[in-house]
Amino acid sequence: MNDSANRQETAQSSGSSPIVRLEGVNKHFGRLHVMQDIDLSVAQGEVVVIIGASGSGKSTLIRCVNGLEPFQSGRIEVDGKTLLPNGASGKSLQAVRTEVGMVFQQFNLFPHLSIRDNVTLAPRKVRGMTRRQANAIADRLLERVGISDQADKHPTQLSGGQQQRVALARALAMEPRLMLFDEPTSALDPEMIGEVLDAMRELVNDGMTMMIVTHEMGFAREVADRVVFVHGGQIVEQGPPDQLFDQPRHERTQAFLSRVL
Ligand code: ADP
Ligand code: MG
């Protein structure tokens, strides 16, 4: 990237130095070039929504940011730690995973643990908190996502919407600097989508830095500072939601939006 592009990018991400920066990231699954020279920065407090058709590489991109996927070239900086290609990240990998919270489409709760223990496990094991300290945090977070009365139950006793809110509380218990969401409402019955979006909305209002993959275009328009459209492993177009949704420049963006809006 040349200097002027660099400055433009920085300005785009509202002035402060980015908390996430992908530079020239390439990733292949065998012969499939699933991330093609991806450059993307996210400023602190920014909410970036990633949209695109199924198979376009959205999950792969977001999974690379917290080191769940190796990549073959380029670099990814997360809060000053650098992830390098081909598994050369060393200690940064654990640091990044500790600082980044992730909520998946499938809630991925630990089925054998109570709701409270799902939330306290990482703070106790990774942060070395006492059970009492971690329980206090868990109870506060479970109250915040509206399920404090479910703390002693197990995941299968909760609805999908409740489980996803537990997953959110569990991620927040590690006090992440960045939250990643990969289609957090796609596995939910329609009547439960709203309660999860409400919990995410609160997080936006708190100023959390977020990267969100979603098909909820109304929500994207409402919360995003920037919408990024991905197609075939490339960032085709990005901009503020009103611009991207109302005046998409690229014909691929137009075609995608005409199918989903
Ligand atoms: P999206 O989240 O946008 O639907 P993904 O990032 O999941 O897209 O996948 C992008 C492409 O990479 C798809 O063609 C998918 O089949 C392929 N892919 C994803 N994960 C793997 C994997 N572990 N091995 C091989 N191919 C994969
Ligand atoms: Mg996906």
XYZ file of C-alpha atoms and ligand atoms in Angstrom:
289
model
C 0.000 0.000 0.000
C 1.401 3.448 -0.831
C 1.475 6.359 1.602
C -1.582 8.146 0.359
C -3.641 4.952 0.430
C -2.338 4.416 3.934
C -3.419 7.852 5.070
C -6.786 7.428 3.448
C -7.280 4.107 5.187
C -6.352 5.605 8.541
C -8.690 8.525 8.013
C -11.460 6.131 7.046
C -11.129 4.341 10.331
C -11.973 7.593 12.137
C -8.528 8.854 12.986
C -7.388 6.730 15.904
C -4.850 4.019 15.244
C -6.444 0.746 14.177
C -6.899 -2.072 16.639
C -7.100 -4.576 13.773
C -5.025 -4.349 10.619
C -4.861 -6.967 7.899
C -2.186 -6.326 5.297
C -1.952 -8.289 2.090
C -3.410 -11.417 3.630
C -3.660 -14.454 1.379
C -5.092 -17.794 2.301
C -5.642 -20.934 0.281
C -7.583 -24.061 1.029
C -5.769 -26.329 -1.383
C -6.407 -24.741 -4.789
C -9.108 -22.439 -3.479
C -7.794 -18.887 -2.987
C -10.167 -17.988 -0.184
C -8.558 -14.698 0.927
C -7.003 -12.658 -1.844
C -4.715 -9.807 -0.812
C -7.011 -8.669 1.953
C -6.263 -5.215 3.393
C -8.610 -4.165 6.159
C -8.293 -1.955 9.224
C -10.692 -1.532 12.089
C -10.400 1.454 14.415
C -10.965 1.238 18.131
C -14.694 1.493 18.841
C -15.593 0.931 15.210
C -18.343 -1.485 14.190
C -17.572 -3.185 10.887
C -20.177 -5.439 9.315
C -19.047 -7.958 6.715
C -21.591 -9.101 4.159
C -21.455 -11.379 1.139
C -22.852 -14.556 -0.323
C -22.324 -17.964 1.219
C -18.845 -19.260 0.413
C -17.357 -15.800 -0.215
C -14.855 -16.145 2.639
C -16.486 -14.163 5.454
C -15.994 -16.820 8.144
C -12.445 -17.480 7.052
C -11.599 -13.784 7.250
C -13.022 -13.390 10.719
C -11.474 -16.637 11.952
C -8.057 -15.449 10.784
C -8.382 -12.361 12.979
C -8.373 -14.404 16.162
C -5.884 -16.927 14.941
C -8.310 -19.801 14.385
C -7.121 -20.149 10.782
C -3.548 -20.046 9.535
C -2.837 -18.013 6.394
C -0.048 -18.176 3.850
C 1.092 -14.596 3.353
C 0.622 -11.088 4.691
C 0.222 -10.077 8.315
C -2.552 -9.447 10.803
C -2.100 -7.074 13.710
C -4.531 -7.220 16.597
C -4.062 -4.687 19.374
C -0.343 -4.510 18.741
C 0.235 -8.258 18.480
C 1.207 -9.634 15.101
C -0.068 -12.840 13.554
C 2.284 -14.131 10.897
C 1.857 -16.557 7.996
C 2.355 -20.285 8.225
C 2.004 -20.591 11.967
C 4.959 -18.336 12.804
C 3.037 -16.168 15.270
C 4.610 -17.610 18.414
C 3.299 -16.143 21.655
C 1.147 -13.588 19.824
C -1.326 -16.314 18.962
C -2.307 -16.999 22.561
C -2.303 -13.274 23.362
C -4.657 -12.539 20.488
C -6.999 -15.370 21.383
C -7.149 -14.129 24.955
C -7.988 -10.573 23.919
C -10.516 -11.317 21.207
C -14.011 -12.576 21.974
C -15.904 -14.620 19.444
C -19.531 -15.616 19.061
C -20.311 -18.325 16.520
C -23.425 -19.316 14.630
C -23.596 -22.532 16.646
C -23.321 -21.351 20.213
C -20.549 -23.813 21.110
C -21.347 -23.810 24.819
C -19.845 -26.553 26.948
C -22.792 -28.948 27.299
C -21.647 -30.568 30.546
C -21.207 -27.260 32.402
C -23.813 -25.021 34.005
C -24.473 -21.652 32.430
C -22.504 -19.950 35.204
C -19.555 -22.313 34.762
C -19.611 -21.782 31.004
C -19.020 -18.100 31.705
C -16.448 -18.529 34.493
C -14.291 -21.253 32.941
C -11.943 -19.062 30.897
C -11.552 -16.326 33.553
C -10.610 -19.008 36.064
C -8.356 -21.099 33.824
C -6.772 -18.361 31.724
C -6.896 -15.334 34.024
C -6.406 -17.306 37.225
C -9.442 -15.783 38.933
C -10.891 -17.402 42.001
C -14.277 -19.026 41.630
C -15.770 -16.272 43.753
C -14.317 -13.482 41.603
C -15.358 -15.190 38.393
C -18.859 -15.907 39.707
C -19.343 -12.235 40.531
C -18.414 -11.295 36.969
C -20.587 -14.055 35.517
C -23.617 -12.999 37.512
C -23.226 -9.401 36.400
C -22.865 -10.396 32.749
C -25.741 -12.874 32.832
C -27.913 -10.150 34.276
C -26.776 -7.791 31.564
C -27.842 -10.223 28.819
C -31.088 -10.886 30.649
C -30.659 -14.478 31.851
C -29.527 -14.223 35.447
C -32.335 -16.603 36.427
C -30.831 -19.376 34.257
C -27.349 -19.502 35.800
C -27.677 -22.956 37.367
C -29.174 -24.633 34.308
C -27.338 -26.453 31.553
C -27.217 -25.269 27.926
C -29.736 -27.799 26.580
C -32.337 -26.451 29.013
C -32.183 -23.018 27.354
C -33.663 -21.722 24.116
C -31.344 -20.920 21.222
C -31.663 -17.204 21.878
C -30.781 -17.699 25.533
C -27.828 -19.920 24.654
C -26.498 -17.314 22.258
C -26.760 -14.660 24.972
C -24.780 -16.968 27.275
C -22.172 -17.273 24.532
C -21.989 -13.487 24.428
C -21.645 -13.257 28.216
C -18.959 -15.940 28.122
C -16.948 -13.968 25.566
C -17.366 -10.716 27.513
C -16.125 -12.343 30.727
C -12.604 -12.210 29.298
C -12.934 -8.438 28.862
C -12.080 -8.596 25.174
C -10.663 -5.620 23.299
C -12.452 -6.782 20.176
C -15.548 -8.885 19.561
C -16.046 -11.039 16.473
C -19.455 -12.360 15.472
C -19.992 -14.968 12.768
C -23.670 -15.066 11.834
C -24.750 -15.007 15.475
C -28.465 -15.175 14.657
C -28.458 -17.516 11.658
C -29.196 -20.654 13.691
C -32.005 -19.035 15.677
C -35.743 -19.297 15.310
C -37.014 -15.942 14.033
C -38.660 -14.961 17.307
C -35.285 -15.206 19.095
C -33.251 -13.094 16.717
C -34.364 -9.822 18.273
C -33.171 -10.635 21.776
C -29.665 -11.459 20.534
C -29.522 -8.345 18.355
C -30.650 -6.299 21.374
C -27.744 -7.657 23.423
C -25.347 -6.832 20.573
C -26.846 -3.358 20.233
C -26.026 -2.696 23.894
C -22.457 -3.672 23.246
C -22.328 -1.245 20.318
C -23.630 1.497 22.597
C -20.880 0.685 25.092
C -18.319 1.434 22.398
C -17.043 -2.110 21.848
C -14.958 -2.653 18.718
C -16.827 -5.246 16.675
C -16.496 -7.191 13.442
C -19.827 -8.768 12.582
C -20.723 -11.189 9.805
C -24.479 -11.129 9.423
C -27.340 -11.441 6.971
C -29.470 -9.097 9.111
C -29.266 -6.141 6.756
C -31.527 -3.880 8.830
C -29.314 -4.418 11.847
C -26.206 -3.860 9.735
C -27.531 -0.558 8.475
C -28.407 0.501 11.992
C -25.192 -0.349 13.866
C -22.403 -0.403 11.288
C -19.909 2.397 10.965
C -18.720 0.622 7.850
C -20.036 -2.238 5.738
C -17.599 -4.434 3.852
C -18.862 -6.497 0.913
C -16.857 -9.645 0.194
C -17.050 -11.751 -2.951
C -14.853 -14.625 -4.036
C -12.265 -14.008 -1.337
C -11.898 -10.316 -2.149
C -13.153 -7.094 -0.640
C -15.167 -5.719 -3.524
C -16.517 -2.579 -1.927
C -16.824 -0.913 1.484
C -18.321 2.206 2.938
C -20.789 3.707 5.377
C -24.043 1.718 5.416
C -26.164 4.347 3.706
C -23.734 4.557 0.835
C -23.198 0.830 0.464
C -26.852 -0.121 0.726
C -28.372 2.786 -1.208
C -25.674 3.537 -3.762
C -23.539 0.442 -4.233
C -20.920 1.168 -6.856
C -19.905 -2.298 -7.893
C -22.247 -4.464 -9.920
C -21.482 -7.480 -7.739
C -22.591 -5.521 -4.684
C -25.722 -4.434 -6.511
C -26.512 -8.011 -7.530
C -25.987 -9.311 -3.995
C -28.107 -6.580 -2.418
C -30.891 -7.052 -4.921
C -31.126 -10.661 -3.757
C -31.085 -10.008 -0.006
C -32.770 -6.638 0.550
P -18.574 -17.806 4.138
O -18.407 -17.701 5.612
O -18.584 -16.485 3.433
O -19.769 -18.631 3.759
P -16.210 -19.445 4.284
O -15.128 -18.567 4.775
O -16.822 -20.372 5.264
O -17.317 -18.557 3.542
O -15.676 -20.339 3.095
C -15.069 -19.767 1.958
C -14.696 -20.887 1.008
O -13.704 -21.693 1.609
C -15.851 -21.808 0.646
O -15.712 -22.177 -0.686
C -15.637 -22.974 1.566
O -16.162 -24.159 0.999
C -14.138 -23.034 1.675
N -13.683 -23.587 2.950
C -13.989 -23.114 4.178
N -13.390 -23.829 5.137
C -12.675 -24.789 4.508
C -11.816 -25.852 4.955
N -11.571 -26.038 6.248
N -11.264 -26.627 4.013
C -11.498 -26.437 2.693
N -12.278 -25.459 2.213
C -12.871 -24.628 3.102
Mg -19.601 -18.335 7.131
